[in-house]
XYZ file of C-alpha atoms in Angstrom:
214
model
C -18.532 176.846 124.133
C -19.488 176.608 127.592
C -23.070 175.723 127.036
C -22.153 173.021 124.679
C -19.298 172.197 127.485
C -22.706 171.743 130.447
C -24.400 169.829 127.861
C -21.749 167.306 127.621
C -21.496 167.077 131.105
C -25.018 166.237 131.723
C -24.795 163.687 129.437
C -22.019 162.319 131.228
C -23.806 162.882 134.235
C -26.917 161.337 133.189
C -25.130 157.901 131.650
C -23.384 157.672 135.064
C -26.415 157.799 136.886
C -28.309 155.274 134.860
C -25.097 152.957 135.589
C -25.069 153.782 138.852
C -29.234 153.180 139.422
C -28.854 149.948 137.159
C -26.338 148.762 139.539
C -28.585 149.927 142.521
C -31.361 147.678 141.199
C -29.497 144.918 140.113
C -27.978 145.517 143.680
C -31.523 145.671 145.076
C -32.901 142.308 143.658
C -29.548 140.413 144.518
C -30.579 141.557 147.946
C -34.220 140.519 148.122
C -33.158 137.463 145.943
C -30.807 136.536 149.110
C -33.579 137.354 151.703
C -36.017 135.317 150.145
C -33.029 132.421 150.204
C -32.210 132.802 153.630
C -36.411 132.475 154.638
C -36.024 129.286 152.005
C -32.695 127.580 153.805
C -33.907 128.399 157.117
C -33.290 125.651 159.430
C -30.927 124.645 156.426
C -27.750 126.620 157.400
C -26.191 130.206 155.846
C -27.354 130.346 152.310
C -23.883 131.324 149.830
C -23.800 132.413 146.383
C -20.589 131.273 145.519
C -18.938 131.174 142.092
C -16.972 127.869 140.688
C -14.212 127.032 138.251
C -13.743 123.009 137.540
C -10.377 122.372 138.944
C -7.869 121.607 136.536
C -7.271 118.421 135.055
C -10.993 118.033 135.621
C -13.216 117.779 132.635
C -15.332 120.750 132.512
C -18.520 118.594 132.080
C -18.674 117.538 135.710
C -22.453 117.370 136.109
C -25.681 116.342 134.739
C -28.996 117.465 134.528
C -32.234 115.886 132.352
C -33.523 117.393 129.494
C -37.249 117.596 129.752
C -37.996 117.349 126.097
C -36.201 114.752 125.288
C -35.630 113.184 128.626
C -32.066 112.380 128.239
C -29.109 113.013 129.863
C -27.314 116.263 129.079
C -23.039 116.939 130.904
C -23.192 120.292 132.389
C -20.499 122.150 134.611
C -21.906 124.330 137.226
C -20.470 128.050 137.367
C -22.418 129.415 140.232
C -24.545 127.929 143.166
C -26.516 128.580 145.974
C -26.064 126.539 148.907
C -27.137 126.404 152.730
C -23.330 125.985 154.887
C -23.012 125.726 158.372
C -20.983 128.235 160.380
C -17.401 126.663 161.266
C -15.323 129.562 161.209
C -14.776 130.713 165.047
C -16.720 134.135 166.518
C -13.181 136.094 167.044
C -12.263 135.734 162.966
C -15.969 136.696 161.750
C -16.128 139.262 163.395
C -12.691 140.668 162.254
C -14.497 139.781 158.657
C -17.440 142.036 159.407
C -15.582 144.753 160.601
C -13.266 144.505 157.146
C -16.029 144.377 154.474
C -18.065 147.290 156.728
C -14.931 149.425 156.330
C -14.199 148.474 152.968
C -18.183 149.589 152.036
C -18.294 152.822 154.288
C -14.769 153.765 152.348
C -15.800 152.560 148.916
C -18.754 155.267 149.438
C -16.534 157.833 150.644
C -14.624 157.505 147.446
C -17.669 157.620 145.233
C -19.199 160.344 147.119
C -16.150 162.415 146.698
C -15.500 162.089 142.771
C -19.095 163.468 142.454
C -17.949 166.392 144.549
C -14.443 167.153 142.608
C -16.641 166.275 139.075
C -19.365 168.849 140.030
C -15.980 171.427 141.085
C -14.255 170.821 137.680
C -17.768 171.970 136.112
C -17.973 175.290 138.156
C -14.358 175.883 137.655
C -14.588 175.380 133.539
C -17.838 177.760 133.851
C -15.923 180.417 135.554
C -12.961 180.610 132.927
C -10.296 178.869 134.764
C -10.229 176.109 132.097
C -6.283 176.535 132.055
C -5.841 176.771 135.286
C -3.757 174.788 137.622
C -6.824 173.558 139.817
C -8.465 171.760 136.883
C -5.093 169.641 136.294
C -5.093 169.029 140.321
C -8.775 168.032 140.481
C -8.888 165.671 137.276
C -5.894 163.614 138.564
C -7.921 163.591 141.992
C -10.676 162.138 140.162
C -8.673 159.680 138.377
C -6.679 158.470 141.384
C -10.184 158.819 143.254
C -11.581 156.080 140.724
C -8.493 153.748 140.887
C -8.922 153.864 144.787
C -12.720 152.843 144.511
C -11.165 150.308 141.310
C -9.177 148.850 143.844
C -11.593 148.710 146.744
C -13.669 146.852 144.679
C -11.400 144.032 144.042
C -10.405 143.672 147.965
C -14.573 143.713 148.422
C -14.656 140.458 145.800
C -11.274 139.490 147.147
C -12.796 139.339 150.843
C -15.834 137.613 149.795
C -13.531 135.131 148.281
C -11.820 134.347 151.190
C -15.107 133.966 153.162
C -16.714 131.394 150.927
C -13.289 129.477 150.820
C -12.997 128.842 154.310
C -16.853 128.181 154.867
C -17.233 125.294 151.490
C -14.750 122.921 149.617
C -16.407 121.291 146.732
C -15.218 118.066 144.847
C -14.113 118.780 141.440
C -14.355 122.691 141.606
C -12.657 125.409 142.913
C -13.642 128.223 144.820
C -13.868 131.817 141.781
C -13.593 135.490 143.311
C -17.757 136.107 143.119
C -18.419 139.478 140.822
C -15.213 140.780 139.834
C -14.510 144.801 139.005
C -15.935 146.023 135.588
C -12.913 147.669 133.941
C -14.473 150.445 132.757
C -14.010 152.698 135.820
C -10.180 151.497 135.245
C -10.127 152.921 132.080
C -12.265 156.472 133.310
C -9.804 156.905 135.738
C -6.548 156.203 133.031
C -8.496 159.036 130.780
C -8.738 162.034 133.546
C -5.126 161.292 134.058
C -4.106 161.936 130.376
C -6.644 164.328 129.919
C -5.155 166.173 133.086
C -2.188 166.200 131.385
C -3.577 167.371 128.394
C -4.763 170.480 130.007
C -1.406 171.100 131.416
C 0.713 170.828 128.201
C -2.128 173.406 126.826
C -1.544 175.632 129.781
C 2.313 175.835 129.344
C 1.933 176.101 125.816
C -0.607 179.457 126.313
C 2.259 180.693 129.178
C 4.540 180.522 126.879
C 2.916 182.208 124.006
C 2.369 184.676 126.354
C 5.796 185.397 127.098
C 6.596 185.126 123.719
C 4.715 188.210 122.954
């Protein structure tokens, strides 16, 4: 039972990994992408990705752009752009927005780091026989609070990015989208250890009391 157990969990271990490493790389060439922008726009202003919604009452076919085969014409609405803004927010507030999103990363970490540690604990605890015991309950509704804390850091991250490219560009006809909003999965991970933590403690009581019964 417990080797099937371990072989679960390095499943679960190694699907988490390949999420987290495909979110490194993605990560990674969103970062060189931006680099290789900011050499491009140099001279040109702070290059932004920033994400757009028409406004409403708007058509959502606010744009054009040619169709080389055909050469006409074709209405297009423009979800995401890359353009080169000049700094107009004054020193004092930037810097109070560095200081947030630098907190908000270091913290995000934190979290992560520690659900690996209190994962890896629930492992040696279930290998040592304490699968009814009190600790597991404790440390799988850490790890499920621990994931809606990193859940939620991730929205103020996209939030404060938000509120960054909103006071640095206004664009006529659009409206200014929260840029890479939370996947709801680790909402949903964090849901499950809660229930499954509770789970495990209606099993425990039930073994307690079939103990007393006898």
């Amino acid at each position: 039972m417990k080797r099937k157990f371990n072989i679960y969990c390095t499943i679960f271990l190694c699907v988490l990994l390949l999420g987290a490493g495909s979110s490194f790389i993605k990560g990674s060439m969103g970062f060189w992408a931006g680099a290789n922008e900011a050499i491009k726009f140099e001279g040109q202003g702070t290059p932004l990705v920033v994400s757009l919604n028409p406004q409403q009452g708007l058509t959502n076919y606010t744009d054009s752009i040619t169709n080389t085969l055909t050469g006409e014409p074709m209405k297009m609405s423009l979800c995401k752009i890359i353009v080169g803004v000049n700094q107009i927010q004054d020193y004092p507030s930037m810097a109070w927005w560095n200081v947030g999103i630098t907190v908000a990363f270091i913290l995000y970490i934190v979290v992560i780091v520690y659900f690996w540690i209190n994962f890896l604990r629930i492992i040696i605890c279930v290998n040592k026989g304490l699968i009814f015991d009190r600790i597991i309950e404790r440390r799988l509704m850490k790890g499920g609070w621990t994931l809606l804390v990193a859940y939620a850091l991730e929205w103020g991250i996209a939030f404060m990015f938000y509120l960054y490219h909103h006071s640095m560009i206004q664009l006529e006809g659009y409206e200014i989208d929260i840029p890479n909003t939370p996947d709801n999965i680790m909402l949903y991970v964090a849901i499950g250890l809660m229930l499954i933590a509770q789970i495990f403690s209606l099993g425990r009581q039930m073994k307690e009391e079939q103990e007393l019964t006898i």
